[in-house]
Coordinates of C-alpha atoms and ligand atoms in Angstrom, one line a residue:
M236 CA 0.0 0.0 0.0
A237 CA 1.3 3.4 -0.9
K238 CA 2.3 5.5 2.0
R239 CA 0.0 8.4 2.7
K240 CA 1.8 11.6 2.2
T241 CA 1.2 14.3 4.7
K242 CA 2.2 17.9 4.8
Y243 CA 2.0 20.7 7.4
V244 CA 0.0 23.8 6.5
C245 CA 0.0 27.1 8.4
Q246 CA -3.6 27.8 9.3
E247 CA -2.9 31.6 9.1
C248 CA -1.3 32.1 5.8
G249 CA -1.4 28.7 4.0
Y250 CA 2.4 28.2 4.0
E251 CA 3.2 24.5 3.4
T252 CA 6.2 22.5 4.6
P253 CA 6.9 18.7 4.8
K254 CA 8.1 19.0 8.5
W255 CA 6.3 20.5 11.5
M256 CA 7.6 23.9 12.6
G257 CA 6.9 26.0 15.6
K258 CA 7.1 29.3 13.8
C259 CA 5.8 30.0 10.4
P260 CA 8.4 31.5 8.1
G261 CA 5.6 33.0 6.0
C262 CA 3.6 35.0 8.6
H263 CA 5.8 34.6 11.7
N264 CA 3.0 33.2 13.8
W265 CA 3.7 30.5 16.4
N266 CA 1.9 27.2 16.6
T267 CA -0.1 27.5 13.4
F268 CA 1.0 24.3 11.6
V269 CA -1.5 21.5 11.3
E270 CA -0.9 18.2 9.6
E271 CA -3.0 17.5 6.5
V272 CA -3.1 14.6 4.1
E273 CA -2.0 15.5 0.6
A274 CA -4.7 14.9 -2.0
S275 CA -3.6 11.7 -3.8
S276 CA -4.9 12.2 -7.3
S277 CA -3.3 14.9 -9.3
S278 CA -6.5 15.4 -11.2
S279 CA -8.2 17.2 -8.3
R280 CA -6.3 20.3 -9.3
H281 CA -8.1 20.5 -12.6
T282 CA -11.6 20.5 -11.1
F283 CA -10.7 23.8 -9.3
Q284 CA -10.2 25.6 -12.5
T285 CA -12.8 28.3 -12.9
Q286 CA -13.8 27.6 -16.4
P287 CA -12.1 24.6 -18.0
G288 CA -11.6 24.9 -21.7
T289 CA -12.2 28.6 -22.1
K290 CA -9.3 30.7 -22.8
S291 CA -9.6 34.4 -22.5
K292 CA -8.1 36.9 -24.9
P293 CA -6.9 40.4 -24.3
E294 CA -9.6 42.9 -25.2
K295 CA -9.5 46.7 -25.6
I296 CA -10.7 48.3 -22.5
T297 CA -12.9 50.7 -24.6
A298 CA -14.6 47.7 -26.3
I299 CA -15.7 46.1 -23.0
H300 CA -19.3 46.7 -22.0
S301 CA -19.5 48.2 -18.5
E302 CA -23.1 48.4 -17.8
E303 CA -23.6 49.0 -14.1
E304 CA -25.5 45.9 -13.0
P305 CA -28.6 46.6 -11.0
R306 CA -28.1 46.0 -7.3
V307 CA -30.7 44.2 -5.2
T308 CA -31.7 46.2 -2.2
T309 CA -33.1 45.0 1.1
K310 CA -35.4 46.9 3.3
M311 CA -32.5 47.7 5.6
P312 CA -30.8 50.8 4.4
E313 CA -28.0 50.2 6.9
F314 CA -27.2 46.9 5.3
N315 CA -27.4 48.2 1.8
R316 CA -25.1 51.1 2.6
V317 CA -22.4 48.9 4.0
L318 CA -22.5 46.9 0.7
G319 CA -22.1 50.1 -1.3
G320 CA -25.8 50.5 -2.2
G321 CA -27.2 46.9 -2.4
I322 CA -26.3 43.4 -3.3
V323 CA -24.3 43.0 -6.5
P324 CA -25.4 40.0 -8.6
G325 CA -22.7 37.3 -8.7
S326 CA -20.8 38.7 -5.8
L327 CA -19.3 36.6 -3.0
V328 CA -19.5 38.3 0.4
L329 CA -17.9 37.1 3.6
I330 CA -19.4 38.1 6.9
G331 CA -17.2 37.5 10.0
G332 CA -18.0 37.9 13.6
D333 CA -17.6 36.6 17.1
P334 CA -19.7 33.5 18.2
G335 CA -23.2 34.4 19.0
I336 CA -23.0 38.0 17.8
G337 CA -26.0 37.5 15.4
K338 CA -24.6 36.6 12.1
S339 CA -27.2 33.9 11.4
T340 CA -29.9 36.3 12.6
L341 CA -28.8 39.0 10.3
L342 CA -28.6 36.8 7.2
L343 CA -31.9 35.1 8.0
Q344 CA -33.6 38.5 8.2
V345 CA -31.9 39.6 4.9
S346 CA -33.0 36.3 3.3
S347 CA -36.6 36.8 4.4
Q348 CA -36.7 40.3 3.0
L349 CA -35.4 39.1 -0.3
A350 CA -37.8 36.2 -0.3
R351 CA -40.7 38.7 0.2
K352 CA -39.5 40.3 -3.0
Q353 CA -40.4 37.1 -4.9
M354 CA -36.8 36.0 -5.1
N355 CA -35.9 32.3 -4.4
V356 CA -33.6 32.2 -1.5
L357 CA -31.6 29.2 -0.3
Y358 CA -30.3 29.3 3.3
I359 CA -27.8 26.6 3.8
S360 CA -26.9 25.8 7.4
G361 CA -24.0 23.5 8.3
E362 CA -24.3 24.3 12.0
E363 CA -28.0 24.0 12.8
S364 CA -30.7 21.6 11.7
A365 CA -33.5 22.8 9.5
R366 CA -35.8 22.7 12.6
Q367 CA -33.4 24.9 14.6
T368 CA -33.4 27.4 11.7
K369 CA -37.1 27.3 11.7
L370 CA -37.3 28.0 15.4
R371 CA -35.2 31.1 14.9
A372 CA -37.3 32.1 11.9
D373 CA -40.4 31.8 14.0
R374 CA -38.9 34.1 16.6
L375 CA -37.9 36.6 14.0
G376 CA -41.3 36.4 12.3
V377 CA -39.9 35.1 9.1
T378 CA -42.4 33.4 6.8
S379 CA -42.2 33.1 3.1
D380 CA -42.8 30.4 0.6
N381 CA -39.7 31.5 -1.4
L382 CA -37.3 30.8 1.4
Y383 CA -35.7 27.4 1.4
V384 CA -33.6 25.9 4.2
L385 CA -31.0 23.2 3.7
A386 CA -29.0 21.6 6.4
E387 CA -26.0 20.2 4.5
T388 CA -22.2 20.3 4.7
N389 CA -21.1 18.5 1.6
L390 CA -20.2 21.1 -1.0
L391 CA -21.1 18.7 -3.9
D392 CA -24.6 18.2 -2.6
I393 CA -24.9 21.9 -2.0
S394 CA -23.9 22.8 -5.5
N395 CA -26.4 20.2 -6.9
Q396 CA -29.1 21.8 -4.9
I397 CA -28.2 25.2 -6.1
E398 CA -28.3 23.8 -9.7
Q399 CA -31.8 22.4 -9.1
L400 CA -33.4 25.2 -7.2
N401 CA -31.6 28.0 -9.2
P402 CA -32.1 30.5 -6.3
S403 CA -31.4 34.2 -6.7
F404 CA -29.6 34.5 -3.3
V405 CA -27.7 31.9 -1.3
V406 CA -26.4 32.0 2.3
I407 CA -23.8 29.5 3.5
D408 CA -23.7 29.4 7.3
S409 CA -20.7 28.8 7.9
I410 CA -17.7 28.2 5.6
Q411 CA -15.9 26.4 8.4
T412 CA -18.4 23.5 8.4
I413 CA -18.5 22.9 4.6
Y414 CA -16.2 20.3 3.0
R415 CA -15.2 18.9 -0.3
E416 CA -14.7 15.1 -0.4
E417 CA -11.6 15.4 -2.6
V418 CA -9.8 17.3 0.0
T419 CA -8.8 15.0 2.8
S420 CA -8.3 17.5 5.7
A421 CA -11.0 18.2 8.2
P422 CA -13.7 20.9 7.6
G423 CA -12.5 24.3 8.8
S424 CA -8.8 23.7 7.8
V425 CA -7.0 25.9 5.4
S426 CA -7.2 23.6 2.4
Q427 CA -11.0 23.0 2.9
V428 CA -11.9 26.6 3.4
R429 CA -9.8 27.6 0.5
E430 CA -11.1 25.0 -1.9
C431 CA -14.7 25.4 -0.8
T432 CA -14.5 29.2 -1.2
S433 CA -13.0 28.9 -4.7
E434 CA -15.8 26.5 -5.7
L435 CA -18.5 28.9 -4.3
M436 CA -16.8 31.7 -6.2
R437 CA -17.1 29.7 -9.4
I438 CA -20.8 29.1 -8.7
A439 CA -21.5 32.7 -7.9
K440 CA -19.6 34.1 -11.0
S441 CA -20.9 31.5 -13.5
K442 CA -24.5 31.8 -12.4
G443 CA -24.6 35.4 -11.3
I444 CA -26.0 34.4 -7.9
P445 CA -24.9 36.5 -4.9
I446 CA -23.6 34.2 -2.2
F447 CA -23.1 35.3 1.4
I448 CA -20.8 33.2 3.5
V449 CA -20.4 33.3 7.3
G450 CA -16.9 33.0 8.6
H451 CA -16.0 32.4 12.2
V452 CA -13.5 34.7 13.9
T453 CA -10.4 33.6 15.8
K454 CA -9.5 34.8 19.3
E455 CA -7.3 37.4 17.7
G456 CA -10.3 38.8 15.8
S457 CA -9.5 37.8 12.3
I458 CA -11.6 35.4 10.2
A459 CA -10.6 31.9 11.0
G460 CA -8.8 30.3 8.1
P461 CA -6.2 31.7 5.8
R462 CA -5.9 35.4 5.2
L463 CA -6.2 34.6 1.5
L464 CA -9.9 33.9 2.1
E465 CA -10.3 37.7 2.4
H466 CA -8.5 38.1 -0.9
M467 CA -10.7 35.6 -2.7
V468 CA -14.1 37.2 -1.9
D469 CA -15.5 40.4 -3.3
A470 CA -16.4 41.9 0.0
V471 CA -15.6 41.3 3.6
L472 CA -17.9 42.6 6.4
Y473 CA -17.4 42.3 10.1
F474 CA -20.3 42.1 12.4
E475 CA -19.2 43.3 15.8
G476 CA -20.3 44.6 19.1
E477 CA -19.8 44.1 22.8
R478 CA -21.4 41.1 24.3
H479 CA -23.0 43.1 27.0
H480 CA -24.4 45.8 24.8
T481 CA -27.3 45.4 22.5
F482 CA -25.7 47.4 19.7
R483 CA -24.2 45.5 16.7
I484 CA -22.1 47.2 14.1
L485 CA -21.7 45.9 10.6
R486 CA -18.5 47.2 9.1
G487 CA -17.1 46.9 5.6
V488 CA -13.4 46.1 5.6
K489 CA -13.1 45.2 1.9
N490 CA -15.5 45.9 -0.9
R491 CA -14.9 45.6 -4.6
F492 CA -18.1 47.4 -5.4
G493 CA -18.2 50.3 -3.0
S494 CA -16.3 52.2 -0.4
T495 CA -15.1 50.5 2.7
N496 CA -15.3 52.0 6.2
E497 CA -19.0 52.2 5.9
M498 CA -20.8 51.2 9.0
G499 CA -24.3 50.0 9.7
I500 CA -25.7 50.1 13.3
F501 CA -28.2 47.6 14.5
E502 CA -29.8 46.8 17.8
M503 CA -30.4 43.2 18.9
K504 CA -33.9 42.7 20.1
E505 CA -35.9 39.6 21.0
E506 CA -37.6 39.8 17.6
G507 CA -34.3 40.2 15.8
L508 CA -32.0 43.0 14.6
R509 CA -33.5 46.4 14.3
E510 CA -31.8 49.3 12.5
V511 CA -30.6 52.3 14.4
K512 CA -31.4 55.3 12.3
N513 CA -29.8 58.1 14.5
P514 CA -26.8 56.5 16.2
S515 CA -25.6 59.7 17.8
E516 CA -28.7 60.1 19.9
I517 CA -28.4 56.5 21.1
F518 CA -24.7 56.8 21.9
L519 CA -25.2 59.9 23.9
E520 CA -28.4 58.7 25.6
E521 CA -26.7 57.5 28.8
R522 CA -24.2 60.3 29.1
S523 CA -23.6 61.7 32.6
Q524 CA -23.6 65.4 32.0
G525 CA -21.4 67.5 34.1
A526 CA -18.9 64.8 35.1
A527 CA -15.2 65.4 34.9
G528 CA -13.4 63.3 32.3
S529 CA -16.2 63.2 29.8
T530 CA -16.2 64.9 26.4
V531 CA -18.1 64.4 23.1
V532 CA -16.4 63.9 19.7
A533 CA -17.9 64.0 16.2
S534 CA -16.2 61.1 14.4
M535 CA -16.7 60.0 10.9
E536 CA -17.8 56.4 10.4
G537 CA -17.6 55.9 6.7
S538 CA -19.6 58.7 5.1
R539 CA -21.6 59.4 8.2
P540 CA -20.7 61.5 11.2
V541 CA -21.5 60.0 14.7
L542 CA -21.3 61.7 18.0
V543 CA -19.8 59.6 20.7
E544 CA -18.8 60.2 24.3
I545 CA -15.2 59.7 25.4
Q546 CA -14.6 59.0 29.0
A547 CA -11.3 59.2 30.9
L548 CA -10.5 58.3 34.5
I549 CA -7.1 59.4 35.8
S550 CA -6.1 58.3 39.3
P551 CA -2.8 58.0 41.2
T552 CA -0.9 54.8 40.7
S553 CA -0.7 52.6 43.8
F554 CA 2.2 50.3 42.9
G555 CA 5.0 50.6 40.5
N556 CA 4.2 51.0 36.9
P557 CA 1.2 53.2 36.0
R558 CA -1.5 51.5 34.0
R559 CA -2.7 52.8 30.6
M560 CA -5.9 51.2 29.4
A561 CA -8.0 52.0 26.4
T562 CA -11.3 50.5 25.2
G563 CA -12.7 51.4 21.8
I564 CA -9.7 53.4 20.7
D565 CA -6.1 52.4 19.7
H566 CA -4.4 51.8 23.0
N567 CA -1.1 53.4 21.7
R568 CA -2.8 56.7 21.3
V569 CA -3.4 57.1 25.1
P570 CA 0.3 57.1 26.3
L571 CA 1.1 59.3 23.3
L572 CA -1.5 61.9 24.1
M573 CA -0.5 61.7 27.8
A574 CA 3.1 62.4 26.9
V575 CA 2.0 65.4 24.8
L576 CA -0.1 66.7 27.7
E577 CA 2.8 66.2 30.1
K578 CA 5.5 67.9 27.9
R579 CA 3.5 70.6 26.2
V580 CA 0.9 71.5 28.8
G581 CA 2.8 70.5 31.9
L582 CA 0.4 68.1 33.5
M583 CA 2.2 65.7 35.8
L584 CA 0.7 62.5 34.5
Q585 CA 3.7 60.1 34.9
N586 CA 2.5 58.6 38.1
Q587 CA -1.2 58.4 37.2
D588 CA -3.2 55.4 36.0
A589 CA -5.2 56.2 32.9
Y590 CA -8.4 54.5 31.7
V591 CA -9.9 55.8 28.5
K592 CA -13.2 54.4 27.1
V593 CA -15.5 55.1 24.2
A594 CA -19.0 54.8 25.6
G595 CA -21.6 52.5 24.0
G596 CA -19.1 49.8 22.8
V597 CA -18.2 51.6 19.6
K598 CA -14.7 51.4 18.1
L599 CA -13.2 54.6 16.8
D600 CA -10.0 54.5 14.8
E601 CA -9.5 57.9 13.3
P602 CA -7.0 60.6 14.5
A603 CA -9.7 63.3 14.6
I604 CA -10.7 62.0 18.1
D605 CA -7.3 62.9 19.6
L606 CA -8.4 66.3 20.9
A607 CA -11.4 64.9 22.7
V608 CA -9.3 62.1 24.3
A609 CA -6.7 64.7 25.4
V610 CA -9.3 67.0 26.9
S611 CA -11.0 64.1 28.7
I612 CA -7.7 63.1 30.2
A613 CA -6.9 66.6 31.3
S614 CA -10.5 67.1 32.6
S615 CA -10.3 64.0 34.8
F616 CA -6.8 64.8 36.0
R617 CA -7.7 68.3 37.1
D618 CA -11.2 67.3 38.1
Q619 CA -12.6 70.1 36.1
V620 CA -15.8 69.7 34.1
S621 CA -16.1 70.8 30.5
R622 CA -19.4 72.2 29.2
P623 CA -21.7 69.3 28.2
D624 CA -22.7 71.1 25.0
D625 CA -19.2 71.3 23.7
V626 CA -18.1 69.0 20.9
L627 CA -14.4 68.5 20.2
I628 CA -12.8 67.6 16.8
G629 CA -9.1 67.6 15.9
E630 CA -6.0 65.5 15.5
V631 CA -3.2 66.2 17.9
G632 CA 0.5 66.3 16.7
L633 CA 3.5 65.5 18.8
T634 CA 4.3 69.2 19.4
G635 CA 0.8 69.7 20.8
E636 CA -0.5 71.3 17.6
V637 CA -4.1 70.7 16.6
R638 CA -4.2 69.5 13.0
R639 CA -6.7 69.8 10.3
V640 CA -9.3 67.0 9.8
A641 CA -11.4 66.0 6.9
R642 CA -15.1 66.6 6.4
I643 CA -15.4 69.2 9.2
D644 CA -18.7 70.6 7.9
Q645 CA -20.5 67.3 8.1
R646 CA -19.2 66.7 11.7
V647 CA -20.2 70.2 12.8
Q648 CA -23.6 70.0 11.2
E649 CA -24.3 66.7 13.0
A650 CA -23.3 68.3 16.3
A651 CA -25.5 71.3 15.6
K652 CA -28.4 69.0 14.8
L653 CA -28.2 67.4 18.2
G654 CA -28.2 70.7 20.0
F655 CA -24.6 71.2 20.8
Q656 CA -23.7 74.9 21.3
R657 CA -20.0 75.0 20.7
A658 CA -17.6 73.1 18.4
I659 CA -13.9 73.3 19.2
I660 CA -12.2 72.5 15.9
P661 CA -8.7 72.9 14.4
A662 CA -8.1 76.6 13.5
K663 CA -6.7 75.4 10.1
N664 CA -10.1 74.1 9.2
L665 CA -11.6 77.5 9.3
D666 CA -9.8 78.6 6.1
G667 CA -12.2 79.0 3.2
W668 CA -15.2 77.7 5.1
S669 CA -18.3 79.7 5.7
T670 CA -19.2 78.5 9.2
P671 CA -22.8 77.7 10.1
N672 CA -24.6 80.1 12.4
N673 CA -26.6 77.6 14.4
I674 CA -23.5 76.6 16.5
E675 CA -20.5 78.6 17.8
I676 CA -17.3 77.6 16.2
I677 CA -14.0 78.0 18.0
G678 CA -10.7 77.4 16.1
V679 CA -7.8 76.3 18.2
N680 CA -4.1 75.9 17.2
T681 CA -2.8 73.9 20.2
V682 CA -4.0 71.5 22.9
Q683 CA -3.2 74.2 25.4
E684 CA -5.7 76.6 23.7
A685 CA -8.3 73.9 23.6
L686 CA -7.9 73.3 27.3
K687 CA -8.2 77.0 28.0
V688 CA -11.5 77.1 26.1
T689 CA -13.0 74.0 27.5
L690 CA -11.7 73.8 31.1
G691 CA -10.7 77.4 31.6
G692 CA -7.6 78.4 33.6
N693 CA -4.3 77.8 31.8
Ligands
ATP725 N1 -34.9 34.3 22.6 C1 -34.1 35.3 22.3 N2 -34.4 36.5 22.7 C2 -33.5 37.5 22.5 N3 -32.4 37.4 21.9 C3 -32.0 36.2 21.5 C4 -32.9 35.1 21.7 N4 -32.2 34.0 21.2 C5 -31.1 34.5 20.7 N5 -30.9 35.8 20.9 C6 -29.8 36.6 20.4 O1 -29.3 36.1 19.3 C7 -27.9 35.9 19.4 C8 -27.5 34.7 18.6 O2 -27.6 35.0 17.3 P1 -27.0 34.1 16.2 O3 -27.3 32.7 16.4 O4 -27.6 34.7 14.9 O5 -25.5 34.4 16.3 P2 -24.4 33.8 15.4 O6 -23.4 34.9 15.2 O7 -24.9 33.1 14.2 O8 -23.8 32.7 16.3 P3 -22.9 31.4 16.0 O9 -21.5 31.9 15.9 O10 -23.1 30.5 17.1 O11 -23.4 30.9 14.7 C9 -27.7 35.7 20.9 O12 -26.4 36.1 21.3 C10 -28.8 36.6 21.5 O13 -28.2 37.9 21.6
MG726 MG1 -24.9 31.1 13.5

């Protein structure tokens, strides 16, 4: 009997080696190699080809038809926006998220809305039986004769069913449970995930069916399986939120048919996910007005401004090294801004613990929030309260200068709409901008100036 050949494959990047290794030379991660049996027949390679027999020829770009394909829209504008205006026919979209965050719920609701539009929808669950899916559907109030449920994990059977039913929308929940028989490794391994995705890609492209696949997320927060999965699909969306909050955020991280960084906000309710139309109001709802260490920032999330509270707590260190903790913002920004406050403003922060938090479980990752973080820290340290109707916008440089930010008018308008009285913004942003008259605008050049305006004193 021929000896079975095995190889070791890195589960992060797909690097292959005949011997086990502790550290992957490809992506430098530790303990990522898993033994897999090599597929015996060399013919399996051929079946993965996208379209056997067809050879493509170079064409003049001017001669190619570029009709914008009509997008399919759902009744959830938040969902449509994250996709760049709706579902593109023939696209393959990956939705990743922590366990239990609501991926199946979201896709079942989307499926039901499409089914109500007289589209045939096939929801394939590899994790739950058809009855379990039905139970969820009952809870969500999903009923439609055009929605089909299939509990199946074998990709060949799945593709046969797709062939037979010829649906206009397919959901695969989840890619980690689907397998191809020709590939010997276990479902969820790099080879399985890669091969199954490429087959689904072929089905989507050749039949023009949009396919949404659910992907699990590893402890580090990336989609389990190789990074190259993200390269293969047309769009990657992350569904995130804090377990203890009911808010869920759908974020685009890659999109071949629209801008990324769009964000859709939902609220998880007993009867399913509900859209949040005015996120700023919700994020500011529980704000404790008049408390030291709290400020409000107008941050851009994709093309939309949202107002979010930033809280800081500064307290003396009890033992040894001071702690610096940040939730919802890049934790490296906190020590950096504290160093700027120390050096440029003269606040003695080196023996203080600092905890900075974005309220409501949102994550903000743009530099325009710097000024609000810095003022929150100073406000908590000095125990001085800033006015609750101030909104702060600006990036802070290492010399303590407040730098220009993009889309200042949209941010300020959103603040004015919510009743804020003063916007403290970078002075540079005032050039060539006719400021609105429903809100007072104060331009500042340095952090020190901003502190003077908001907290008073020097
Ligand atoms: N009866 C219920 N009432 C209210 N909320 C519920 C109820 N049942 C489930 N949920 C919510 O739905 C969430 C589970 O959603 P769902 O199964 O869609 O998540 P998922 O991301 O698909 O999870 P998995 O990774 O396990 O597939 C729960 O975390 C809970 O918040
Ligand atoms: Mg699920």
